[in-house]
XYZ file of C-alpha atoms in Angstrom:
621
model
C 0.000 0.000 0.000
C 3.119 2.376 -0.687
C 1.517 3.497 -3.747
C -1.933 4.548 -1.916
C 0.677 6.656 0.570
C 2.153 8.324 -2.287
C -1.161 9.320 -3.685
C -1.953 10.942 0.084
C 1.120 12.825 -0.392
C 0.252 13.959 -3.836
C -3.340 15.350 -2.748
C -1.853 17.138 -0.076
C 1.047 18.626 -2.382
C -1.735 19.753 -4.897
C -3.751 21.026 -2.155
C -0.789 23.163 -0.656
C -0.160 24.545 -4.414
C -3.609 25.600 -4.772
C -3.344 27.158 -1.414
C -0.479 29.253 -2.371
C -2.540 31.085 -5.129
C -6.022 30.911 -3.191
C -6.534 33.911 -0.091
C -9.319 34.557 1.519
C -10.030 37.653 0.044
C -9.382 37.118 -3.158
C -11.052 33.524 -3.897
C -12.573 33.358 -7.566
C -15.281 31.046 -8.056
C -16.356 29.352 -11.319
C -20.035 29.808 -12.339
C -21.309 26.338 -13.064
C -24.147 27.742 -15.428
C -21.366 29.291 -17.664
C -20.239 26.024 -19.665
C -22.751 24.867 -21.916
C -22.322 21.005 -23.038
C -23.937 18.534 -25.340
C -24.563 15.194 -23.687
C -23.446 12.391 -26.288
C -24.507 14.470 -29.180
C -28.062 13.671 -27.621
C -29.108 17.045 -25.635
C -27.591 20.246 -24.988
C -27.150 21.405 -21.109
C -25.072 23.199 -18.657
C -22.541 21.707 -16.249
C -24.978 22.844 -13.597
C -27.138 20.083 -14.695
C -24.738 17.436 -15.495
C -24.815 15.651 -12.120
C -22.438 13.108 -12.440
C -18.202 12.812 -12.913
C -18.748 13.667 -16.755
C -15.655 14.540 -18.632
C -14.400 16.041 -21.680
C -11.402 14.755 -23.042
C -9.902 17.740 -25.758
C -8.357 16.762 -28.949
C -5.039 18.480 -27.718
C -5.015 15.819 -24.883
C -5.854 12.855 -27.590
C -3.223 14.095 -29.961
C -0.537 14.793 -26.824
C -1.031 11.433 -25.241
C -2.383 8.899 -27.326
C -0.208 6.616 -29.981
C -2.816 5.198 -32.085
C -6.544 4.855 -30.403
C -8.535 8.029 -28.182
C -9.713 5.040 -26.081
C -6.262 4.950 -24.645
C -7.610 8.277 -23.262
C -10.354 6.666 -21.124
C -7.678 5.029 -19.492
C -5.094 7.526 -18.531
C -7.621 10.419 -17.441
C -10.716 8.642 -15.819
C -10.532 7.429 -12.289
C -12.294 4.436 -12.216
C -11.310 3.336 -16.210
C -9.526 0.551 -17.371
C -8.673 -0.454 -21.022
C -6.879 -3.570 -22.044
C -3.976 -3.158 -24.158
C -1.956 -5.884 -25.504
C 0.483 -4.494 -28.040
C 2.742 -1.495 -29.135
C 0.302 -0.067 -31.396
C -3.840 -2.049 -32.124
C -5.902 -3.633 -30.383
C -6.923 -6.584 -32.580
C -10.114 -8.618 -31.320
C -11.153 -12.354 -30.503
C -11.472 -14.160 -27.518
C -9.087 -12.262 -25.293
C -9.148 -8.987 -27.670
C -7.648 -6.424 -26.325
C -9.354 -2.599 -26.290
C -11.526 -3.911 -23.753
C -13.403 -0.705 -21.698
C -14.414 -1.625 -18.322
C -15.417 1.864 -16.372
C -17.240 1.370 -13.042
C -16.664 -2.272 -12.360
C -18.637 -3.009 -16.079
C -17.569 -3.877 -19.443
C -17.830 -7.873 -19.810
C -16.145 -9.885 -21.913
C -16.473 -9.530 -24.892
C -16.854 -5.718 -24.119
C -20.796 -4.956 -24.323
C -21.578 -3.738 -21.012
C -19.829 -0.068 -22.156
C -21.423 1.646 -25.007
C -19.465 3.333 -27.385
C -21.098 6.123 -30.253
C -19.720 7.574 -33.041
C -20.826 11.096 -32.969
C -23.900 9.806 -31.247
C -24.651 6.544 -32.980
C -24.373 3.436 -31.407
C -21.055 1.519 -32.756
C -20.477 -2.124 -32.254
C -20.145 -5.364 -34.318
C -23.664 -6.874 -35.089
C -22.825 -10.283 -34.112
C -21.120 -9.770 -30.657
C -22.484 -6.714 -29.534
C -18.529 -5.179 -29.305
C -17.484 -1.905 -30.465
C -14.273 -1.856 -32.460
C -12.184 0.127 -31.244
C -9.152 -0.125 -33.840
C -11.530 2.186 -36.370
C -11.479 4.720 -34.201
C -8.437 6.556 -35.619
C -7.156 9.889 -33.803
C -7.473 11.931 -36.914
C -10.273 14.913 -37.291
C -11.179 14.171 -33.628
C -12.749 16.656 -31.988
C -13.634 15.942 -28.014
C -14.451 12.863 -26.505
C -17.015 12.559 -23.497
C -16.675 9.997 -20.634
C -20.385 9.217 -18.846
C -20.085 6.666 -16.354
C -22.499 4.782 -14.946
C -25.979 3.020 -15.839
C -27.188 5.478 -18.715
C -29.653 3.703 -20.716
C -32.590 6.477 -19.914
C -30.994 8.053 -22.835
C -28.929 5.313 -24.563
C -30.420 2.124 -24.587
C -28.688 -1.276 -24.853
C -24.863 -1.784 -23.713
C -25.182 0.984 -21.439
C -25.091 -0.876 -18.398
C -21.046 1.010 -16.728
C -21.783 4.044 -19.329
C -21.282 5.688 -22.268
C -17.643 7.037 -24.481
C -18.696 9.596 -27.253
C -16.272 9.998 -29.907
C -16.901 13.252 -31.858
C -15.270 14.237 -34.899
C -14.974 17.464 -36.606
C -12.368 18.423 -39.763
C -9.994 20.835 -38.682
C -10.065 23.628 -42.009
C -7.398 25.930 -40.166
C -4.775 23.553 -41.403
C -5.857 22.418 -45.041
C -2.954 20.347 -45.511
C -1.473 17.777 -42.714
C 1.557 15.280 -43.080
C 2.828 13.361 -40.467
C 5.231 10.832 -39.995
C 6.320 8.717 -36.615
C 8.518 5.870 -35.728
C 9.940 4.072 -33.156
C 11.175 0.907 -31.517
C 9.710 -2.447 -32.337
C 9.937 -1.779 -36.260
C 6.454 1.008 -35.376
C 5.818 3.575 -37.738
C 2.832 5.582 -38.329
C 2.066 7.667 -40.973
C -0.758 10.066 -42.352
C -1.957 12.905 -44.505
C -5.078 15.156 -44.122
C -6.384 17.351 -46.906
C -9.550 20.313 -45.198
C -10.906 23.080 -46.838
C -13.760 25.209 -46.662
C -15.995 26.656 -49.544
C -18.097 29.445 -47.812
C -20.801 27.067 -46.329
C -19.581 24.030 -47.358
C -16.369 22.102 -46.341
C -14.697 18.864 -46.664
C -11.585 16.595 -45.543
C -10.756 13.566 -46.498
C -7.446 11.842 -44.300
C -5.517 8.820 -45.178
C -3.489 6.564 -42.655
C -1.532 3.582 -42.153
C 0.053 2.161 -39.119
C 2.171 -1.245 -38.286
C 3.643 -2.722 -35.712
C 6.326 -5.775 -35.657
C 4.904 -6.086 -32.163
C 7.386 -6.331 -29.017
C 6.895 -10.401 -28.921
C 6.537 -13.025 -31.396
C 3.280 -12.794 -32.770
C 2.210 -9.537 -31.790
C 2.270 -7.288 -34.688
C -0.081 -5.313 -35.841
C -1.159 -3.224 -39.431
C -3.807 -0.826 -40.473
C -5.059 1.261 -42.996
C -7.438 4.636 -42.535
C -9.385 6.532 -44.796
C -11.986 8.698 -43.908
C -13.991 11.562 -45.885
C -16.005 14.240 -44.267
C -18.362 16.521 -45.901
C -20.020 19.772 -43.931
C -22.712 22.394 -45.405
C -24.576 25.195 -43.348
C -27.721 26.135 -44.649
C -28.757 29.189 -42.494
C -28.108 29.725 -39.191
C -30.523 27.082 -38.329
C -30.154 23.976 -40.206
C -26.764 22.026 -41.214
C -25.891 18.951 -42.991
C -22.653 16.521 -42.038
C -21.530 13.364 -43.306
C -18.397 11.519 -43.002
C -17.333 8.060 -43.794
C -14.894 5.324 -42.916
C -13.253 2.381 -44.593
C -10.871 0.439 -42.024
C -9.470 -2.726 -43.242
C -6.386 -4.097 -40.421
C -4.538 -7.592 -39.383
C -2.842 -8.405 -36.468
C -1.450 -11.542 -34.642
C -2.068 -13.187 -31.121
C 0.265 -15.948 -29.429
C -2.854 -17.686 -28.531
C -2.435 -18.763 -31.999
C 0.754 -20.464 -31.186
C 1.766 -22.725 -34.356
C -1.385 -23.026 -35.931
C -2.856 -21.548 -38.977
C -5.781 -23.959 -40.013
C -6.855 -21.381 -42.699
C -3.877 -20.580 -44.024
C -4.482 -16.928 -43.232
C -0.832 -16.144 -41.927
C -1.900 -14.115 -38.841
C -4.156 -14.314 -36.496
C -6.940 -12.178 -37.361
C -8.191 -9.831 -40.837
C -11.114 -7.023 -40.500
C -12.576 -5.062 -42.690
C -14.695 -2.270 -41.145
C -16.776 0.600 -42.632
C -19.230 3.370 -41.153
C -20.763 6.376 -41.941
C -23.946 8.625 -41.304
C -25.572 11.801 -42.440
C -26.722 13.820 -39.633
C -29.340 17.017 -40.093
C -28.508 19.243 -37.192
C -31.029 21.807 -36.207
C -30.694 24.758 -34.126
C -33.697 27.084 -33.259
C -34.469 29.357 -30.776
C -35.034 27.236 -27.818
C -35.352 23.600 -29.694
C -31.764 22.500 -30.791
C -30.856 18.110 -31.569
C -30.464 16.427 -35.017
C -31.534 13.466 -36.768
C -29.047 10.798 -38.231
C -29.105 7.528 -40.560
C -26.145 5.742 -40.555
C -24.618 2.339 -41.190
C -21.394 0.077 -40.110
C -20.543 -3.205 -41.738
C -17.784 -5.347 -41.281
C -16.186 -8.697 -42.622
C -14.072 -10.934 -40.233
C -11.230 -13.678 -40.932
C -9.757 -15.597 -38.445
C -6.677 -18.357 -38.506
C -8.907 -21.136 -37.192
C -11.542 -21.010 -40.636
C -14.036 -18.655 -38.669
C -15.631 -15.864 -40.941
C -18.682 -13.667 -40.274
C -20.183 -10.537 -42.018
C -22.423 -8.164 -39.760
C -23.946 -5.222 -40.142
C -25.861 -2.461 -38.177
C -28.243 -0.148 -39.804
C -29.951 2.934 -37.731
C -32.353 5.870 -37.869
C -32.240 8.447 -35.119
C -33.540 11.731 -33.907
C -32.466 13.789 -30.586
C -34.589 16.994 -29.750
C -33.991 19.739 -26.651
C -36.410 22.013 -25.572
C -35.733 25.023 -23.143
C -39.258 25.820 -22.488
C -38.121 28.204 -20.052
C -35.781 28.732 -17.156
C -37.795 26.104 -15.102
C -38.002 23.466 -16.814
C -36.349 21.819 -20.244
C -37.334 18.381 -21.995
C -34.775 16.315 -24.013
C -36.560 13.411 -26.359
C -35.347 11.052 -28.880
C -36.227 8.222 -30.617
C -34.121 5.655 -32.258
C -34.419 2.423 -34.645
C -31.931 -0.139 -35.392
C -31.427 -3.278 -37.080
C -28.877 -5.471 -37.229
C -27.356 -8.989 -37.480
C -25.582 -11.279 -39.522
C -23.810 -14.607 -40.796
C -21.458 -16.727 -39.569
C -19.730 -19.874 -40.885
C -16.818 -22.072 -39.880
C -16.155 -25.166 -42.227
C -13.020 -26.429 -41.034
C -14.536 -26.887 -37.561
C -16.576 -29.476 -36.082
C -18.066 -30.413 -32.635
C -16.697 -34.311 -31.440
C -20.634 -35.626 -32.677
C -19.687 -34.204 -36.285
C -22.302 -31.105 -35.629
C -21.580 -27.632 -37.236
C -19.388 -25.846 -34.388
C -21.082 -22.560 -35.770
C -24.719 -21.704 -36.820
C -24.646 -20.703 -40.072
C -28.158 -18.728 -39.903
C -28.343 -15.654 -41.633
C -30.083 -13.718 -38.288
C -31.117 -10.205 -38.096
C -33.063 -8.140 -35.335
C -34.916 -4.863 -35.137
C -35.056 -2.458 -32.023
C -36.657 0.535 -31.781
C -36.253 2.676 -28.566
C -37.512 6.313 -27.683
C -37.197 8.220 -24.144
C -38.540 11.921 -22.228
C -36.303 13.364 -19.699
C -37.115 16.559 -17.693
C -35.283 18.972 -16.099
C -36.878 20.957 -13.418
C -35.721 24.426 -11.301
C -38.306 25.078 -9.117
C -35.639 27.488 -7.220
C -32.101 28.980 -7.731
C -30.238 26.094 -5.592
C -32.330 23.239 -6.686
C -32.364 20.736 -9.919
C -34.695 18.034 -10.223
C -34.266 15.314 -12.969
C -36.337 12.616 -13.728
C -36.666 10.488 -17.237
C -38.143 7.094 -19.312
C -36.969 4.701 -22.042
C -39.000 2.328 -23.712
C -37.170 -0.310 -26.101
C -38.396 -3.081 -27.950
C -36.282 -5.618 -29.718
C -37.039 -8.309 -31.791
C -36.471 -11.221 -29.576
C -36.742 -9.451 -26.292
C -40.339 -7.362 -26.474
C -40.352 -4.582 -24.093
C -38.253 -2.812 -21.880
C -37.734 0.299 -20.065
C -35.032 2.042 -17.919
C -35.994 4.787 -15.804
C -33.520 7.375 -14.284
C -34.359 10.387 -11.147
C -32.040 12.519 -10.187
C -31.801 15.776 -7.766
C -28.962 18.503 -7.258
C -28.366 21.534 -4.679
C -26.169 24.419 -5.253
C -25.619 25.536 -1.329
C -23.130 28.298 -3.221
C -23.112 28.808 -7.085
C -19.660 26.813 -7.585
C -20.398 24.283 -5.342
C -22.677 21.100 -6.325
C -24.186 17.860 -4.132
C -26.393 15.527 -6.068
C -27.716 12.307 -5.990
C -28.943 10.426 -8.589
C -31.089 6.776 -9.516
C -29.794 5.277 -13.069
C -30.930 2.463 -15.048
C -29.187 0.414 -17.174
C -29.402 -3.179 -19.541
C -27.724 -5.081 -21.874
C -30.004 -6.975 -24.366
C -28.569 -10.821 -25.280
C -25.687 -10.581 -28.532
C -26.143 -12.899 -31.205
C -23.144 -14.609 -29.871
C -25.201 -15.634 -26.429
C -28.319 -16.462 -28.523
C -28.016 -18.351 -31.341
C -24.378 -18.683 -32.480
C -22.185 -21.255 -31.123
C -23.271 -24.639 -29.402
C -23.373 -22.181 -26.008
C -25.989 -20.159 -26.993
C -29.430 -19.925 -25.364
C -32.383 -18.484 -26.666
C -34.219 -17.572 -23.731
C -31.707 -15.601 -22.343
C -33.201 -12.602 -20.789
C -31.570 -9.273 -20.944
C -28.823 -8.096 -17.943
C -29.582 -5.405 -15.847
C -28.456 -2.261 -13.789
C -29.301 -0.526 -10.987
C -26.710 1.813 -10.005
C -27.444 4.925 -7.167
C -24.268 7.224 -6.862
C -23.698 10.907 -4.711
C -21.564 13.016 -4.772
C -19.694 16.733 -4.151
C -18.177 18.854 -6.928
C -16.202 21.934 -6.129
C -15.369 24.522 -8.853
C -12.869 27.862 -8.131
C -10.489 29.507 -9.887
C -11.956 29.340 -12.952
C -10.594 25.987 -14.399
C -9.838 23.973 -11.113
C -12.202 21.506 -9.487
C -12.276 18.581 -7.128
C -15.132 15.794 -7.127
C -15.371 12.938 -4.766
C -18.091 10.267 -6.339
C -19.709 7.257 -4.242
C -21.511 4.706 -6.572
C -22.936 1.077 -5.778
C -23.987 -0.882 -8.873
C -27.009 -3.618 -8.281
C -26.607 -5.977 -11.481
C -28.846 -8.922 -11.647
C -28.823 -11.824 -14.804
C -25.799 -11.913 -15.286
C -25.219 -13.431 -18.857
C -22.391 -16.344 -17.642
C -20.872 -19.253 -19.476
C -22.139 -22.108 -17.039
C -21.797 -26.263 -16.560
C -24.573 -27.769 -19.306
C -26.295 -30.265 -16.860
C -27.274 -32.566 -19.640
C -23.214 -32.936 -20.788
C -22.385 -35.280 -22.829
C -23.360 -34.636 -26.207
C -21.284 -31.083 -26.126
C -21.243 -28.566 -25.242
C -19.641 -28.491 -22.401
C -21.176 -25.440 -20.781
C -24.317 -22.929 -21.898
C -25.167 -19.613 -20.870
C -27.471 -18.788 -18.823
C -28.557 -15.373 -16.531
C -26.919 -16.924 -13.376
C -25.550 -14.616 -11.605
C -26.018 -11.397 -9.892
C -23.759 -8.689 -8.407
C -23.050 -5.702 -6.540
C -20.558 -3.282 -6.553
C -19.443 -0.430 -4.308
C -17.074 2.333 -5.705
C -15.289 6.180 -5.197
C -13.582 8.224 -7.474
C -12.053 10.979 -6.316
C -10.119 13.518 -8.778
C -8.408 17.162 -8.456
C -8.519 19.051 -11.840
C -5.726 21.974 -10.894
C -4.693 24.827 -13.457
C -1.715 27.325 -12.255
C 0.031 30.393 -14.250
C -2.215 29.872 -17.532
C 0.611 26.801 -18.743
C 0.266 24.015 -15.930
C -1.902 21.826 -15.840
C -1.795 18.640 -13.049
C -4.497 15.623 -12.502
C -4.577 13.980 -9.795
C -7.352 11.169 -8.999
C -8.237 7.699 -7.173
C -10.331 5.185 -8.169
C -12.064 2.655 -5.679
C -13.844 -0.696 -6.308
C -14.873 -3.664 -4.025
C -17.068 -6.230 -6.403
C -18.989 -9.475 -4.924
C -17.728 -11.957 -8.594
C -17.243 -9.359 -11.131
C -13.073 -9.034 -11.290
C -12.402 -9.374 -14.577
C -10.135 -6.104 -15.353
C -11.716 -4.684 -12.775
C -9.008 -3.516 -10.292
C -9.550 -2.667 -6.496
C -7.241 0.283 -6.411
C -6.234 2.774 -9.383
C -4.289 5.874 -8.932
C -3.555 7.944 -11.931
C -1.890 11.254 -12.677
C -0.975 14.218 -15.351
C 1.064 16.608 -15.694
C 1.314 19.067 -18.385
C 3.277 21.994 -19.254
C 2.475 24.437 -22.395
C 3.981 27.502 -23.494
C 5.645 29.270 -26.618
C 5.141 26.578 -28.329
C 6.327 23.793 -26.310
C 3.973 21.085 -24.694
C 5.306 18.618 -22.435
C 3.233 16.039 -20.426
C 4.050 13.825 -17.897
C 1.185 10.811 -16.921
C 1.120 7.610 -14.735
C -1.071 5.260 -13.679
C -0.592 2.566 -10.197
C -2.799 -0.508 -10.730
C -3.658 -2.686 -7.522
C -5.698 -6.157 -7.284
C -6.439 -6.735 -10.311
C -8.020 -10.034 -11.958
C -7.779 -11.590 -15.626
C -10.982 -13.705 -14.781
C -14.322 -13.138 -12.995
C -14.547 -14.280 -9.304
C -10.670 -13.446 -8.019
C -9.197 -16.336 -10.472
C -6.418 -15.241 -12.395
C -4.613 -12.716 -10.403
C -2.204 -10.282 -11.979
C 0.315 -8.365 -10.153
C 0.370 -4.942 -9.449
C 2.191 -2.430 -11.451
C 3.093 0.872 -12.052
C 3.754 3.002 -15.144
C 4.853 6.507 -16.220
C 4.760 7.776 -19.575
C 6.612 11.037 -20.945
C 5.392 13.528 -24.004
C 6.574 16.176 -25.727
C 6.343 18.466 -29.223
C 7.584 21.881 -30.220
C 5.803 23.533 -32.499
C 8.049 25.612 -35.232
C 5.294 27.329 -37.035
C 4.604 24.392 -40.174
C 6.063 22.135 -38.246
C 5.827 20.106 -34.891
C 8.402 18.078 -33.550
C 7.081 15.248 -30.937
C 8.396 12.572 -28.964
C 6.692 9.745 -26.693
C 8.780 7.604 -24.188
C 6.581 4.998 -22.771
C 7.261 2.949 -19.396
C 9.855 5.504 -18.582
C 10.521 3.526 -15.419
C 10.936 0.049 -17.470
C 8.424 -1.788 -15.196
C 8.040 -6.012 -16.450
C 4.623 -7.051 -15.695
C 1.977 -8.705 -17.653
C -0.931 -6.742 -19.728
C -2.778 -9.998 -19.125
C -1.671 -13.535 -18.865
C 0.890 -14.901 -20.865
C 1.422 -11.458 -22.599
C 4.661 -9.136 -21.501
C 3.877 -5.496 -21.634
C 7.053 -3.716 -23.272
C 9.560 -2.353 -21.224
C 10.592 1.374 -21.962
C 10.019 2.277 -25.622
C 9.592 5.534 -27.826
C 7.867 7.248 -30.481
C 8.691 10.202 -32.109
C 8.285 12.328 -35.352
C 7.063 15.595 -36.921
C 3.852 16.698 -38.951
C 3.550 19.177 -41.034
C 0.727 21.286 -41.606
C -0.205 24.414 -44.123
């Protein structure tokens, strides 16, 4: 418990910091109704209603800190985060894929408890109910949100620990942008980003590739980005966007050891692409946007196992500020999605199919009223509905209550009630010899509290208590009627409950420093499964006349490859260095990762890297 010491010591230092700047007489505070938000591109709002530990991760942070995903960002700024990472550079997918989000004790395995959009829309593969986290490239990025918790009132499905918003935006003050890194492991990375606007219309269209020999045998990774953008305002009221994505990548596991039944010569191919055309409108007091968009993918893997999936939505998001007392947020959304799997070169011992090769599609259609209520100055009242109806599940509906008091204008406590569920993946229904069809969907109860602080203007501390009440739990269990195979089926067998605090200290001094400081707290009942008991993590960042440098750790106690306490991992700590100069045209930047060297295990049987760098330039007109 060293490490939990030194974080005791580093509160206290940031504390005494903040003291030196702060007297009594001349404390600023931070009006909480000043920053105006939009809450996973679904409804816009003010911080002072935003009653949870939301966050807002820029895309100066993403392009500082990050090597090749934003997710990586979930992980080094949110207190109770964790993401999986397995190699240099990718994430790859498969059994034990790596990219893995688990915020607030959820995420599962494969990872459907978090839900991940794409500027709004829901993004994961139709089959397993995943997102894919190796499409989302770091280019034309610009902010991504962080909602923990139970958030399906507004969501839906998968939205059982919370929600990670990934919103992109082409950048037309720099119409041209080349960049170019490398570094150890035989890692380059490499892109170029043409912007420009035409009075209301504008358009980019970026272009990357990155590889990876990998640090171990059979770790490498390779990808290829392209991605178009398209923008055109109207009138000051309505606007059109649409981008695009094709993403085809490889990579290799060890957990294919020698074998390549296929003949594929790595472990895994993808092919990935989205899109979506979004009609934004902005009126006096009604603002939202309706979307249609798509994502389709084709998989390949060593062992003979192919799928294509798809996912195919319509969407619309509405806000209405009646008045200072009260605003509505609505939206409606349908979906459908599915597809086909095959493996002929594998066969159950009794000579059955070891996949269903069913072409299988479903159809959901979801829509949800939340209120917002301010009867007086230092009170907020919230209180919401979904209803969703899928295909094979009928009807169901996550409600969410919340309240909020403002003793002093910078100063928050709320409480809040939030609902979440996970409907069954084609995977857990129909797909292998496992599956179930009378699986019934997981869900979520989660109640959290908590105090936020704001003062000088861009500093704030937030202390968060949370217990999660999850009950059938979709679990691989014995199959009592063994033999014939399989072996085990899943069934909702479990339930769970969690108890958690996040605590974080958001400090700003001199107009170029910048520190970080939080803890993250989780005791679970069978739910360990990269879910650790203790996380500290902390920033530093420097940034002036051009130079940006950025120190960032993270200590990692109890934590668990498996679900109930089986595979234990050891504890580790890790501290990462950044830095770029910017010349004018062109910025210099450097990375050098596990500064300290640390040898521990991202997961079992797999060596993180010791100390390693990346570093480059870009250049930009």
């Amino acid at each position: 418990m060293k490490q939990l010491s030194l974080f005791i010591m580093l509160l206290f230092a940031t504390t005494c910091l903040s003291a030196q700047e702060i007297s009594q007489d001349s404390l600023e505070t931070y009006e909480l109704e000043d920053s105006i938000l939009v809450i996973g591109s679904r409804y816009q709002t003010t911080l002072k209603r935003v009653a949870s530990n939301y966050q807002i991760i820029s895309a100066k942070d993403i392009k500082q800190m990050s090597t090749h995903s934003p997710l990586q960002l979930v992980d080094i700024q949110f207190p109770s985060a964790y993401v999986l990472e397995k190699r240099v550079i990718g994430y790859g997918v498969g059994t034990d894929g790596a990219g893995t989000v688990n915020i607030r004790g959820m995420g599962g395995k494969p990872n459907s408890g978090i839900l991940v959009l794409l500027n709004g829309h829901p993004d994961f593969m139709g089959i397993f109910g995943h997102p894919l986290p190796d499409v989302y490239g770091t280019d034309n990025i610009q902010q991504m949100e962080i909602l923990p918790g139970a958030s399906s009132t507004v969501f839906g499905s998968n939205a059982m620990g919370g929600v990670v918003n990934i919103v992109t935006q082409p950048n037309f003050s720099t119409p041209l942008n080349i960049s170019l890194e490398g570094g150890s492991f035989g890692t380059y990375n490499a892109g170029l980003r043409l912007a420009k606007k035409f009075g209301d219309y504008g358009g980019s269209i970026s272009i990357r590739t990155k590889h990876t020999d990998g640090h171990e045998p059979k770790t490498s990774f390779t990808s290829f980005n392209l991605q178009t953008d398209w923008l055109v305002q109207f009138n000051p009221v309505w606007s059109l966007s649409f981008s695009a994505r094709y993403v085809p990548y490889e990579f290799d596991d060890a957990v294919r050891a020698d074998n390549d039944t296929a003949n594929l010569g790595t472990y895994g191919k993808i092919e990935r692409g989205t899109g979506e055309i979004i009609l934004h409108n902005k009126f006096n007091k009604l603002t939202g946007s309706t979307q249609v968009y798509a994502n389709m993918g084709k998989h390949r893997f060593y062992d003979g196992f192919k799928s294509n999936d798809f996912a195919y939505g319509l969407s619309t998001y509405q806000y209405w500020e009646q008045s200072k007392l009260f605003q509505f947020a609505a939206g409606a959304d349908l979906m459908q999605y599915g597809g086909k799997a095959e493996n002929r070169l594998s066969t159950l011992p009794n000579g059955q199919p070891s996949v269903n090769e069913d072409n299988k599609e479903y159809r959901s259609f979801g829509a949800y009223l939340k209120g917002f209520a301010s009867p007086v100055q230092m009170l907020q009242l919230r209180a919401g509905a979904r209803v969703q109806y899928q295909s094979e599940n009928d009807w169901n509906w996550a409600p969410t209550a919340g309240v909020s008091i403002f003793p002093v204008k910078n100063i928050q406590l709320f409480a809040n009630y939030q609902f979440g569920f996970r409907l069954p993946t084609m995977r857990e229904l129909y797909l292998f010899p496992s599956a179930n069809p009378d699986l019934e969907p997981e869900k979520s109860d989660m109640y959290e509290a908590g105090l936020r602080f704001d003062y000088l203007l861009s500093n704030s501390v937030q202390l968060t208590l949370y217990q999660n009440e999850i009950k059938n739990m979709i679990q691989p269990v014995p199959n009592p009627n063994f033999p014939p195979p399989p072996k085990e089926i899943f069934q909702n067998s479990k339930d769970d409950k969690q108890k958690g605090i996040e605590l974080q200290f958001l400090n700003k001094w001199f107009e170029v420093l910048n520190t970080m400081v939080s803890y993250g707290f989780l005791e679970v009942d069978y739910l360990t499964y990269l879910n650790p008991k203790h996380q500290i993590k902390y920033m530093l960042s420097f940034n002036q006349y051009g130079l940006a440098v950025s120190v960032y750790g993270k200590y990692v106690e109890d934590l668990y490859a498996n679900n109930g306490f089986a595979d234990p991992m050891q504890d580790y700590h890790i501290i990462n260095f950044s830095t770029s100069y910017d010349l004018g045209n062109i910025e210099l930047n450097f990375k050098l990762l596990n500064l300290l060297d640390r040898k521990y295990d991202y997961y079992p049987g797999y060596k993180a890297p010791g100390i390693h760098l990346l570093g480059g330039l870009s250049y930009s007109l």
